[in-house]
Coordinates of C-alpha atoms and ligand atoms in Angstrom, one line a residue:
M51 CA 9.3 12.9 34.4
A52 CA 5.6 13.7 34.0
E53 CA 6.1 17.4 33.4
N54 CA 8.5 16.6 30.6
R55 CA 5.9 14.7 28.6
I56 CA 4.5 15.8 25.3
G57 CA 1.3 17.6 26.0
R58 CA 0.4 19.1 22.6
I59 CA 0.6 17.5 19.2
V60 CA 0.0 19.5 16.0
I61 CA -0.8 17.6 12.8
V62 CA -0.3 19.6 9.6
G63 CA -2.6 18.3 6.8
G64 CA -6.0 16.8 6.6
G65 CA -5.6 14.2 3.9
T66 CA -5.7 10.5 4.5
A67 CA -2.4 10.7 6.4
G68 CA -3.5 13.6 8.6
W69 CA -6.8 12.1 9.6
M70 CA -5.4 8.6 10.1
S71 CA -2.8 10.2 12.4
A72 CA -5.5 12.1 14.3
A73 CA -7.6 9.1 14.7
M74 CA -4.8 6.8 15.8
L75 CA -3.0 9.2 18.1
S76 CA -6.2 10.3 19.9
R77 CA -7.1 6.7 20.4
A78 CA -3.7 5.7 21.7
L79 CA -2.9 8.7 23.8
G80 CA -6.3 9.5 25.1
P81 CA -7.2 12.9 26.6
T82 CA -3.8 13.4 28.2
V83 CA -2.5 15.0 25.0
A84 CA -4.2 17.9 23.2
I85 CA -4.2 17.2 19.4
S86 CA -4.8 19.9 16.8
L87 CA -5.0 19.3 13.1
V88 CA -4.5 22.2 10.7
E89 CA -5.8 21.9 7.1
S90 CA -6.6 24.2 4.3
E91 CA -9.7 23.5 2.2
A92 CA -8.3 25.9 -0.4
I93 CA -5.2 23.7 -0.9
G94 CA -7.2 20.5 -0.8
T95 CA -5.9 16.9 -0.7
V96 CA -4.3 14.6 -3.3
G97 CA -7.7 13.0 -3.7
V98 CA -6.4 9.5 -4.7
G99 CA -5.5 6.4 -2.8
E100 CA -8.3 4.0 -3.1
A101 CA -6.7 0.5 -2.7
S102 CA -5.3 -0.9 0.5
I103 CA -3.6 -4.0 1.9
P104 CA -5.0 -6.3 4.6
Q105 CA -3.1 -4.5 7.5
L106 CA -5.6 -1.6 7.2
R107 CA -8.1 -3.9 8.9
N108 CA -5.9 -3.8 12.0
F109 CA -5.8 0.0 11.9
N110 CA -9.6 0.3 11.6
A111 CA -10.0 -2.2 14.5
F112 CA -7.6 -0.3 16.6
I113 CA -9.4 3.0 16.2
G114 CA -12.8 1.2 16.8
L115 CA -14.1 1.5 13.2
D116 CA -16.6 -1.3 12.5
E117 CA -15.7 -3.0 9.2
D118 CA -19.2 -3.0 7.7
A119 CA -19.7 0.6 8.8
F120 CA -16.4 1.4 7.0
L121 CA -17.6 -0.3 3.8
R122 CA -20.9 1.6 3.9
A123 CA -19.3 5.0 4.7
T124 CA -16.6 4.8 2.0
E125 CA -18.6 3.0 -0.8
G126 CA -16.0 0.3 -0.2
T127 CA -15.5 -3.1 -1.8
I128 CA -13.4 -6.1 -1.0
K129 CA -9.9 -6.5 -2.4
L130 CA -8.5 -10.0 -2.4
G131 CA -5.3 -9.2 -4.4
I132 CA -4.1 -7.5 -7.6
E133 CA -4.3 -9.0 -11.1
F134 CA -1.3 -8.1 -13.2
V135 CA -2.2 -8.1 -16.9
D136 CA 0.5 -8.0 -19.7
W137 CA 3.4 -7.5 -17.3
L138 CA 5.4 -10.5 -18.1
A139 CA 4.4 -10.4 -21.8
P140 CA 1.4 -9.2 -23.7
G141 CA -1.5 -11.6 -23.2
H142 CA -0.1 -12.9 -19.9
R143 CA -1.8 -12.4 -16.5
Y144 CA -1.2 -13.5 -12.9
M145 CA -2.5 -12.5 -9.5
H146 CA -0.7 -11.3 -6.4
A147 CA -3.3 -12.7 -4.0
F148 CA -3.3 -11.8 -0.3
G149 CA -2.8 -14.7 2.1
P150 CA -1.0 -18.0 1.7
V151 CA -0.8 -20.2 -1.4
G152 CA -1.0 -23.8 -0.2
R153 CA 0.6 -24.7 3.2
P154 CA 4.1 -25.5 4.2
L155 CA 4.9 -29.2 4.8
G156 CA 7.1 -29.3 7.9
V157 CA 9.7 -26.5 7.6
T158 CA 9.7 -26.5 3.8
P159 CA 7.5 -23.8 2.1
F160 CA 4.7 -25.0 -0.2
H161 CA 6.1 -23.7 -3.5
H162 CA 9.0 -26.1 -3.4
Y163 CA 6.6 -29.1 -3.3
W164 CA 4.7 -27.5 -6.2
L165 CA 7.9 -26.9 -8.1
D166 CA 8.9 -30.5 -7.6
A167 CA 5.5 -32.0 -8.6
R168 CA 5.4 -29.7 -11.6
R169 CA 8.8 -30.9 -12.7
R170 CA 7.5 -34.5 -12.4
G171 CA 4.5 -33.5 -14.4
T172 CA 1.9 -34.3 -11.7
A173 CA 0.9 -30.7 -10.7
S174 CA -0.9 -28.1 -12.8
D175 CA 1.1 -25.1 -14.0
D176 CA -1.4 -22.8 -12.3
F177 CA 0.3 -22.0 -8.9
W178 CA -2.8 -20.0 -7.9
A179 CA -5.0 -23.1 -8.0
W180 CA -3.7 -23.5 -4.3
S181 CA -4.8 -19.9 -3.3
A182 CA -8.3 -19.7 -2.0
N183 CA -8.0 -15.9 -2.3
A184 CA -7.1 -16.1 -6.0
L185 CA -9.9 -18.6 -6.8
A186 CA -12.5 -16.5 -4.9
A187 CA -11.3 -13.4 -6.8
R188 CA -11.6 -15.1 -10.2
A189 CA -15.1 -16.3 -9.2
E190 CA -16.0 -12.9 -7.8
R191 CA -16.9 -14.4 -4.5
F192 CA -16.4 -13.2 -0.9
G193 CA -17.5 -14.0 2.6
R194 CA -15.8 -13.7 5.9
A195 CA -16.2 -17.4 6.7
A196 CA -16.2 -20.3 4.3
S197 CA -18.4 -23.3 5.0
A198 CA -16.2 -25.9 3.2
A199 CA -14.5 -28.6 5.3
G200 CA -10.9 -27.7 6.2
A201 CA -11.4 -24.1 4.8
E202 CA -9.4 -21.2 6.3
P203 CA -10.8 -17.7 6.1
L204 CA -9.7 -15.6 3.1
T205 CA -7.3 -12.6 3.6
W206 CA -8.8 -9.3 2.5
A207 CA -8.3 -5.6 2.2
F208 CA -10.5 -2.9 0.7
H209 CA -11.0 -0.5 -2.1
F210 CA -12.6 2.7 -0.8
D211 CA -13.3 6.3 -1.6
A212 CA -10.4 8.2 0.0
A213 CA -12.3 11.4 0.5
L214 CA -15.1 9.6 2.3
Y215 CA -12.6 7.7 4.4
A216 CA -10.9 10.9 5.5
R217 CA -14.4 12.3 6.4
H218 CA -15.1 9.2 8.5
L219 CA -11.8 9.3 10.2
R220 CA -12.4 13.0 11.0
A221 CA -15.7 12.2 12.7
H222 CA -13.8 9.5 14.8
A223 CA -11.0 11.9 15.7
E224 CA -13.2 14.8 16.5
A225 CA -15.4 12.6 18.7
R226 CA -12.2 11.9 20.7
G227 CA -11.4 15.6 21.2
V228 CA -9.1 16.4 18.2
R229 CA -9.4 20.1 17.4
R230 CA -9.6 21.0 13.6
V231 CA -8.1 24.3 12.6
E232 CA -9.0 25.5 9.1
G233 CA -6.5 27.8 7.4
R234 CA -3.4 28.1 5.3
I235 CA -0.1 27.8 7.1
V236 CA 2.2 30.5 5.9
G237 CA 5.2 30.1 8.2
V238 CA 6.8 28.3 11.2
D239 CA 8.2 29.6 14.4
Q240 CA 11.5 27.8 15.2
D241 CA 13.9 27.9 18.1
G242 CA 16.8 30.0 17.0
E243 CA 19.4 27.6 18.5
T244 CA 18.0 24.1 18.1
G245 CA 15.8 24.6 15.1
F246 CA 12.9 22.8 16.9
L247 CA 9.5 24.0 15.9
R248 CA 7.5 26.0 18.5
A249 CA 4.4 26.8 16.4
V250 CA 3.0 27.0 12.9
T251 CA 1.6 30.4 11.8
L252 CA -1.5 30.7 9.7
E253 CA -3.0 33.5 7.6
G254 CA -4.6 36.1 9.8
E255 CA -1.7 36.0 12.2
R256 CA -3.0 32.9 14.0
R257 CA -0.5 30.5 15.7
V258 CA -0.9 26.9 16.6
E259 CA 1.7 25.8 19.2
G260 CA 2.9 22.3 20.1
E261 CA 5.8 20.2 21.3
L262 CA 5.5 17.5 18.6
F263 CA 4.6 18.2 15.0
I264 CA 3.3 15.6 12.5
D265 CA 3.9 16.7 8.9
C266 CA 1.1 15.3 6.8
S267 CA 1.2 18.2 4.3
G268 CA 1.6 16.0 1.2
F269 CA 4.4 16.0 -1.4
R270 CA 5.8 19.4 -0.5
G271 CA 6.7 18.5 3.0
L272 CA 5.9 21.8 4.5
L273 CA 7.7 21.2 7.8
I274 CA 10.1 18.3 7.1
E275 CA 11.5 19.8 3.9
E276 CA 10.5 23.4 3.5
A277 CA 11.3 24.3 7.1
L278 CA 13.9 21.6 8.1
K279 CA 15.5 20.7 4.8
S280 CA 15.7 17.0 5.5
G281 CA 16.6 16.0 2.0
Y282 CA 15.1 13.5 -0.4
E283 CA 16.5 10.3 -1.9
D284 CA 15.4 10.1 -5.5
W285 CA 14.6 6.6 -6.8
R286 CA 13.6 7.5 -10.3
K287 CA 16.4 5.4 -11.8
W288 CA 14.6 2.3 -10.6
L289 CA 11.1 3.6 -10.5
P290 CA 10.8 6.2 -13.3
M291 CA 7.1 6.7 -13.0
D292 CA 6.5 10.4 -12.2
S293 CA 3.0 11.2 -13.3
A294 CA -0.5 9.8 -13.3
W295 CA -3.8 10.7 -14.9
A296 CA -6.8 9.7 -12.7
V297 CA -10.4 9.5 -13.7
P298 CA -13.6 7.9 -12.3
S299 CA -15.9 5.9 -14.5
R300 CA -19.3 4.3 -14.3
D301 CA -18.8 0.5 -14.4
P302 CA -21.4 -1.4 -16.3
A303 CA -20.7 -4.6 -14.3
P304 CA -20.8 -5.2 -10.5
P305 CA -17.5 -4.5 -8.7
V306 CA -15.0 -7.3 -8.7
P307 CA -13.1 -8.1 -5.5
Y308 CA -9.6 -7.3 -6.8
T309 CA -7.6 -4.5 -8.3
R310 CA -6.4 -4.8 -11.9
A311 CA -3.0 -3.4 -13.0
C312 CA -2.6 -3.5 -16.8
A313 CA 0.8 -2.8 -18.2
R314 CA 0.8 0.0 -20.9
D315 CA 3.5 1.1 -23.3
A316 CA 5.2 3.4 -20.8
G317 CA 3.6 2.5 -17.5
W318 CA 0.5 0.8 -16.3
Q319 CA -3.2 1.5 -15.7
W320 CA -5.1 0.8 -12.5
R321 CA -8.7 -0.2 -12.2
I322 CA -10.2 0.0 -8.7
P323 CA -13.9 -0.9 -8.4
L324 CA -15.9 0.8 -5.7
Q325 CA -19.7 0.5 -5.1
H326 CA -20.6 3.8 -6.7
R327 CA -17.9 4.2 -9.4
T328 CA -14.6 2.7 -10.6
G329 CA -11.4 4.5 -10.0
N330 CA -9.0 4.4 -13.0
G331 CA -5.5 5.9 -13.4
H332 CA -2.6 5.7 -15.8
V333 CA 0.7 5.8 -14.1
F334 CA 3.5 6.7 -16.5
S335 CA 7.0 8.0 -16.9
S336 CA 7.2 11.3 -18.7
A337 CA 10.6 10.3 -19.9
W338 CA 9.0 7.7 -22.1
T339 CA 5.7 9.2 -23.2
D340 CA 4.1 12.6 -23.2
K341 CA 1.2 13.5 -21.0
D342 CA -1.4 14.0 -23.8
A343 CA -0.7 10.5 -25.2
A344 CA -0.8 9.1 -21.7
A345 CA -4.3 10.7 -21.1
R346 CA -5.5 9.2 -24.4
T347 CA -4.3 5.8 -23.4
L348 CA -6.3 6.1 -20.1
M349 CA -9.5 7.3 -21.8
D350 CA -9.3 4.7 -24.6
N351 CA -9.0 1.9 -22.1
L352 CA -11.9 2.7 -19.8
E353 CA -14.5 0.0 -19.4
G354 CA -17.3 2.4 -18.8
E355 CA -18.3 6.0 -19.3
A356 CA -16.0 8.6 -17.7
L357 CA -17.6 10.6 -14.9
A358 CA -15.2 13.5 -15.0
E359 CA -12.3 15.0 -16.8
P360 CA -9.0 13.2 -16.1
R361 CA -6.8 14.9 -13.5
L362 CA -3.0 14.9 -13.7
L363 CA -0.8 14.2 -10.6
T364 CA 3.0 14.5 -10.6
F365 CA 5.5 13.1 -8.1
V366 CA 9.1 12.0 -7.6
T367 CA 9.5 8.4 -6.4
G368 CA 11.8 8.1 -3.4
R369 CA 11.8 8.9 0.3
R370 CA 12.7 11.7 2.7
K371 CA 16.2 11.1 4.1
K372 CA 15.0 11.7 7.6
S373 CA 11.3 11.2 8.3
W374 CA 11.9 12.2 11.9
N375 CA 13.9 15.4 12.2
R376 CA 14.1 17.4 15.5
N377 CA 10.5 17.5 16.7
V378 CA 8.9 16.9 13.3
V379 CA 7.7 13.4 12.1
A380 CA 6.6 13.2 8.5
L381 CA 4.0 10.7 7.5
G382 CA 2.2 10.0 4.2
L383 CA 3.3 11.7 1.0
A384 CA 5.4 14.2 3.0
S385 CA 7.7 11.3 3.9
G386 CA 8.0 9.8 0.5
F387 CA 6.2 8.0 -2.3
M388 CA 6.9 4.9 -4.4
E389 CA 4.1 4.9 -6.9
P390 CA 0.8 3.1 -6.2
L391 CA 1.5 -0.3 -7.8
E392 CA 1.1 -2.4 -4.6
S393 CA -1.0 0.1 -2.7
T394 CA 1.6 0.6 0.0
S395 CA 1.4 4.3 0.7
I396 CA -1.5 4.3 3.1
H397 CA 0.0 1.4 4.9
L398 CA 3.2 3.4 5.4
V399 CA 1.2 6.0 7.3
Q400 CA -0.1 3.2 9.5
S401 CA 3.2 1.6 10.1
G402 CA 4.8 5.0 10.7
L403 CA 2.2 5.7 13.4
A404 CA 2.8 2.4 15.1
R405 CA 6.6 3.1 15.0
L406 CA 6.1 6.6 16.4
L407 CA 4.0 5.2 19.3
A408 CA 6.7 2.5 20.0
L409 CA 9.4 5.2 20.0
F410 CA 7.2 8.0 21.5
P411 CA 9.5 10.7 22.9
D412 CA 9.2 13.1 25.8
Q413 CA 10.1 16.8 25.5
G414 CA 13.8 15.8 25.8
F415 CA 13.6 14.3 22.2
D416 CA 16.3 11.7 22.8
P417 CA 18.0 11.6 19.4
L418 CA 18.4 7.9 19.6
L419 CA 14.6 7.5 19.3
A420 CA 14.6 9.5 16.1
A421 CA 17.6 7.6 14.8
E422 CA 15.9 4.3 15.3
F423 CA 12.7 5.6 13.8
N424 CA 14.6 6.7 10.7
R425 CA 16.5 3.4 10.5
Q426 CA 13.4 1.3 10.5
T427 CA 11.6 3.6 8.1
E428 CA 14.5 3.5 5.7
Q429 CA 14.5 -0.3 5.7
E430 CA 10.8 -0.6 5.3
Y431 CA 10.9 1.8 2.3
A432 CA 13.9 -0.1 0.7
C433 CA 12.1 -3.5 1.0
I434 CA 9.0 -2.1 -0.6
R435 CA 11.1 -0.4 -3.3
D436 CA 12.8 -3.7 -4.2
F437 CA 9.4 -5.5 -4.4
L438 CA 8.1 -2.8 -6.8
V439 CA 11.2 -2.8 -8.9
L440 CA 10.9 -6.6 -9.3
H441 CA 7.6 -6.1 -11.2
Y442 CA 9.5 -4.1 -13.9
K443 CA 12.8 -5.9 -13.9
A444 CA 11.5 -9.4 -14.2
T445 CA 9.7 -8.9 -17.5
Q446 CA 10.2 -10.6 -20.9
R447 CA 8.9 -7.5 -22.6
E448 CA 11.1 -5.6 -25.0
D449 CA 8.3 -4.4 -27.3
T450 CA 8.5 -0.7 -26.3
P451 CA 11.6 1.4 -25.3
F452 CA 10.2 1.7 -21.8
W453 CA 9.9 -2.0 -21.2
A454 CA 13.2 -2.7 -22.9
S455 CA 14.8 -0.2 -20.5
R456 CA 13.1 -1.8 -17.4
K457 CA 14.3 -5.2 -18.4
A458 CA 17.9 -4.0 -18.9
M459 CA 18.1 -1.8 -15.8
E460 CA 20.5 -2.4 -13.0
V461 CA 18.5 -3.0 -9.8
P462 CA 19.5 -2.4 -6.2
E463 CA 21.9 -5.0 -4.9
S464 CA 19.5 -6.2 -2.3
L465 CA 17.0 -7.1 -5.0
A466 CA 19.6 -8.6 -7.3
E467 CA 20.6 -11.0 -4.5
R468 CA 17.0 -12.0 -3.8
M469 CA 16.3 -12.6 -7.5
A470 CA 19.5 -14.7 -7.9
L471 CA 18.8 -16.8 -4.8
F472 CA 15.3 -17.5 -6.1
A473 CA 16.4 -18.3 -9.6
S474 CA 19.0 -20.8 -8.4
S475 CA 17.2 -22.5 -5.5
G476 CA 13.7 -21.1 -5.1
R477 CA 14.6 -19.7 -1.7
V478 CA 13.0 -16.5 -0.5
F479 CA 13.3 -14.9 3.0
S480 CA 11.7 -11.9 4.6
R481 CA 14.1 -9.4 5.8
D482 CA 13.9 -6.8 8.5
E483 CA 10.9 -4.5 8.2
D484 CA 9.8 -6.5 5.0
L485 CA 6.2 -5.6 4.5
F486 CA 5.8 -8.3 1.9
K487 CA 6.3 -11.8 3.1
E488 CA 7.4 -15.0 1.4
S489 CA 4.0 -15.7 -0.2
S490 CA 3.9 -12.3 -1.9
W491 CA 7.5 -12.5 -3.1
V492 CA 7.0 -16.0 -4.5
Q493 CA 3.8 -15.1 -6.4
V494 CA 5.4 -12.1 -8.0
L495 CA 8.7 -13.9 -8.8
L496 CA 6.8 -16.8 -10.4
G497 CA 4.2 -14.5 -12.0
Q498 CA 7.0 -12.4 -13.6
G499 CA 8.4 -15.6 -15.1
L500 CA 11.3 -16.5 -12.8
S501 CA 11.5 -20.3 -12.6
P502 CA 13.9 -21.8 -10.0
A503 CA 16.5 -24.2 -11.3
A504 CA 15.7 -26.7 -8.6
P505 CA 13.3 -27.1 -5.7
H506 CA 14.5 -27.4 -2.1
P507 CA 16.4 -30.7 -1.5
M508 CA 14.1 -31.3 1.5
T509 CA 11.3 -32.2 -0.9
A510 CA 13.0 -35.5 -1.5
V511 CA 12.4 -36.5 2.1
V512 CA 8.7 -37.0 1.4
A513 CA 7.6 -39.7 -1.1
D514 CA 6.3 -38.4 -4.4
A515 CA 3.0 -40.1 -4.0
Q516 CA 2.5 -38.5 -0.7
V517 CA 3.3 -35.1 -2.0
D518 CA 1.0 -35.5 -4.9
G519 CA -1.9 -36.6 -2.7
W520 CA -1.3 -33.7 -0.4
L521 CA -1.2 -31.2 -3.2
D522 CA -4.5 -32.7 -4.5
D523 CA -6.1 -32.3 -1.1
L524 CA -4.9 -28.7 -0.7
A525 CA -6.2 -27.8 -4.2
R526 CA -9.6 -29.3 -3.4
I527 CA -9.8 -27.3 -0.1
A528 CA -8.9 -24.1 -1.9
E529 CA -11.5 -24.8 -4.6
R530 CA -14.2 -25.7 -2.1
T531 CA -13.5 -22.7 0.0
A532 CA -14.0 -20.3 -2.9
A533 CA -17.0 -22.2 -4.2
S534 CA -18.7 -22.1 -0.8
L535 CA -18.6 -18.3 -0.5
P536 CA -21.4 -16.0 -1.6
G537 CA -20.9 -13.6 -4.6
H538 CA -19.1 -10.4 -3.8
A539 CA -22.1 -8.4 -5.0
A540 CA -24.4 -10.4 -2.6
F541 CA -21.9 -9.8 0.2
L542 CA -22.0 -6.0 -0.4
A543 CA -25.8 -6.0 -0.6
G544 CA -25.9 -7.7 2.8
V545 CA -23.5 -5.1 4.3
K546 CA -25.6 -2.2 2.9
A547 CA -28.8 -3.6 4.4
E548 CA -27.4 -3.7 8.0
P549 CA -28.4 -1.0 10.5
E550 CA -25.6 1.5 11.4
P551 CA -23.8 0.6 14.7
R552 CA -23.0 3.3 17.2
L553 CA -19.5 4.8 17.1
A554 CA -17.1 2.7 19.2
G555 CA -15.6 4.5 22.2
Ligands
FAD251 C1 -1.6 8.6 -8.5 C2 -1.6 8.2 -7.1 C3 -2.3 7.0 -6.7 C4 -2.3 6.5 -5.4 N1 -3.0 5.4 -5.1 C5 -2.9 4.8 -3.9 C6 -3.5 3.6 -3.5 O1 -4.1 3.0 -4.3 N2 -3.2 3.1 -2.3 C7 -2.5 3.8 -1.4 O2 -2.3 3.3 -0.2 N3 -2.0 5.0 -1.6 C8 -2.1 5.5 -2.9 N4 -1.6 6.7 -3.1 C9 -1.0 7.5 -2.0 C10 -2.2 8.1 -1.2 O3 -3.0 9.0 -2.0 C11 -1.6 9.0 -0.1 O4 -0.6 8.2 0.6 C12 -2.6 9.4 0.9 O5 -3.7 10.0 0.2 C13 -2.1 10.3 1.9 O6 -1.8 11.6 1.3 P1 -1.4 12.7 2.3 O7 -2.5 12.8 3.4 O8 0.0 12.5 2.8 O9 -1.3 14.0 1.4 P2 -2.5 15.0 0.8 O10 -3.7 14.2 0.5 O11 -1.9 15.8 -0.3 O12 -2.9 16.0 2.0 C14 -2.1 17.1 2.3 C15 -2.8 18.0 3.3 O13 -2.0 19.0 3.7 C16 -2.7 20.2 3.7 N5 -1.8 21.3 3.5 C17 -0.7 21.4 2.6 N6 -0.1 22.6 2.6 C18 -0.8 23.3 3.6 C19 -0.7 24.6 4.1 N7 0.2 25.5 3.7 N8 -1.5 25.0 5.1 C20 -2.5 24.2 5.6 N9 -2.7 22.9 5.1 C21 -1.8 22.5 4.1 C22 -3.7 20.0 2.5 O14 -4.8 20.9 2.6 C23 -4.1 18.6 2.8 O15 -5.1 18.6 3.8 C24 -1.6 7.3 -4.4 C25 -1.0 8.4 -4.7 C26 -1.0 8.9 -6.0 C27 -0.2 10.2 -6.4

C-alpha cells in the first residue's frame, strides 16, 4: 500500500490559490510528500481578491498563521459583513452581516418571532437591530471580545492585500519545504493511453514531474482545460457580469469594518478598505454597457484620489464541468468563477483543499474519489450561484435595461423554490454543501424586499408579551455588545503596535 502512495505533488500557479494550496498541503501532508510550485513572474497573477468570509480564519489557523501577524503582513482590516446600497431600489441599503441575527427560541428561528412582532406593530422594521455584527459595523467598532453582559463574540473575516497574502503564504510554505520553480510552462507530458499527466515542461527544456497535479493557473486552466478539455458550464444567463475595472484609491477616512457593494446602472461597485489604501472595482456586464462608460462610472464614484490607472479584467461566470479530471485537480479561478459579490472565490479554494484532503487518492486514482469530489464541488458552486442570483432577481429596480432584465429573468429552479417557500411561509433551509446558512439567506431575502406572507405557526405557542420582552432583551444585548467594543481604527492601531510572533511550526 505504502509504495502506491502519492509522493510528489506539482502545483501549477503562484496566485492566491497556488500558495494557499502549497501552505495547506505542506501543513497537512508533512515531509512525506514532495511539493513543487511552478509560477511565472512574466505571466503574473490576477492581482485582485481582497475580501473574504469568516471561514478564512480557520484556514489561517490550520496553517499556523497568527491572526494579528496576518493583519500586519497584509495591511488587513476587519470585515463584519457587506453593505448593499441601491440593490432593492435607489436610496435603499441593507447589510448582509456575518453571524446570527437574534437567537432561535426553541426550534423556531428568530426571524419568525420578529416577523410576528412586526406584524403586531411591536418590533422595529430594522431586522439588523438584532445583529451585533451589523450594529458594530455601522458604529465602526471591533474587538474580539465584548464586555457587555450576555454578549457573544462577533463573527468576522478580513479585507487584505492579495499580493501581500500570497507572499506571506509563500514564506509559510517554503519554510515547510515547498520548492518554488520559476518559469513559464509550455507543455505537458501525458500518458498516451490514460491521458494522466506525468510532468509539466517549462521553457528551457526543464521538466517538473509528479503524480498529482493541482491546477491553479487561473482563468485559462492550463492543465484542466487546455490539456484535459474538461469543459465549462457557462452561467452568464443568470450572472451576466463578465468584466471588472479595478483601481486602488487613497481613502480620506479611517477604514470601515465592512465591504460596500453599490449597485450601478449595469452592475455594481465594490469598496474594500485596507490599512494603506482602498480597493475599488466596477463589476459590469458588457452586454449592457461599454467598457469606457464603465471605467468612467468607477472613477466618478471614488471617495478618494485614485492611486493608479484602472485595470480591466474579463471573465466568464460558471464552473469547470470536472474540477478533478484524471490526476489533475483544479482550484481557484481554474475551476470556475462566479463574480466577487459575496467574496466566495478564495473560500472555494479553501473548501476544495479540505475536500481534496478528505478524498486524497493513492496512485491508483480510484475514479469514485474524483466522482465524489466533483459531485460535492458542483453542489457547492450551485448553492453559491443561487445565492448570488438572488441579489439580482429579488430587486424592485426597473430603472435601467440591465436591472429590468435581472428582475424579469428566469432563475434556476433550485432558487425559484427557495424564494417561493420563503415568500409564502418564511422558511429557509440550508441544503447539501450550502456555504451560506439560514442567517445569510434570511438577511438577503429580507434585504432584497421579500416579505413572507405569514410567520411560522409555532410563534403562536409563545405568548405575545413574552415574545416582545425577549425581543427587547436581545436587541439590548446586541446594542450593548456593539457599544462596548473599541473603534475599528483603535483595534488596528493595537494590532500594529504588537511585536511580531515567530512563525508557527
Ligand atoms: C474582479 C475580481 C474581483 C475579485 N474579488 C474577490 C474577492 O473580493 N474575494 C475573493 O475571495 N475572491 C475574489 N476574486 C477571485 C480571486 O481573485 C481569485 O480567486 C484568487 O486570486 C485566486 O486566483 P488564482 O490563484 O486562481 O489565479 P491567478 O491569480 O490568476 O494565478 C494564476 C497563476 O498561474 C500562473 N501561470 C499561468 N499560466 C502559467 C504558465 N504557462 N506557466 C507558469 N505559470 C503560469 C501565473 O503566473 C499565476 O501565478 C476576484 C476576482 C476578480 C476577477
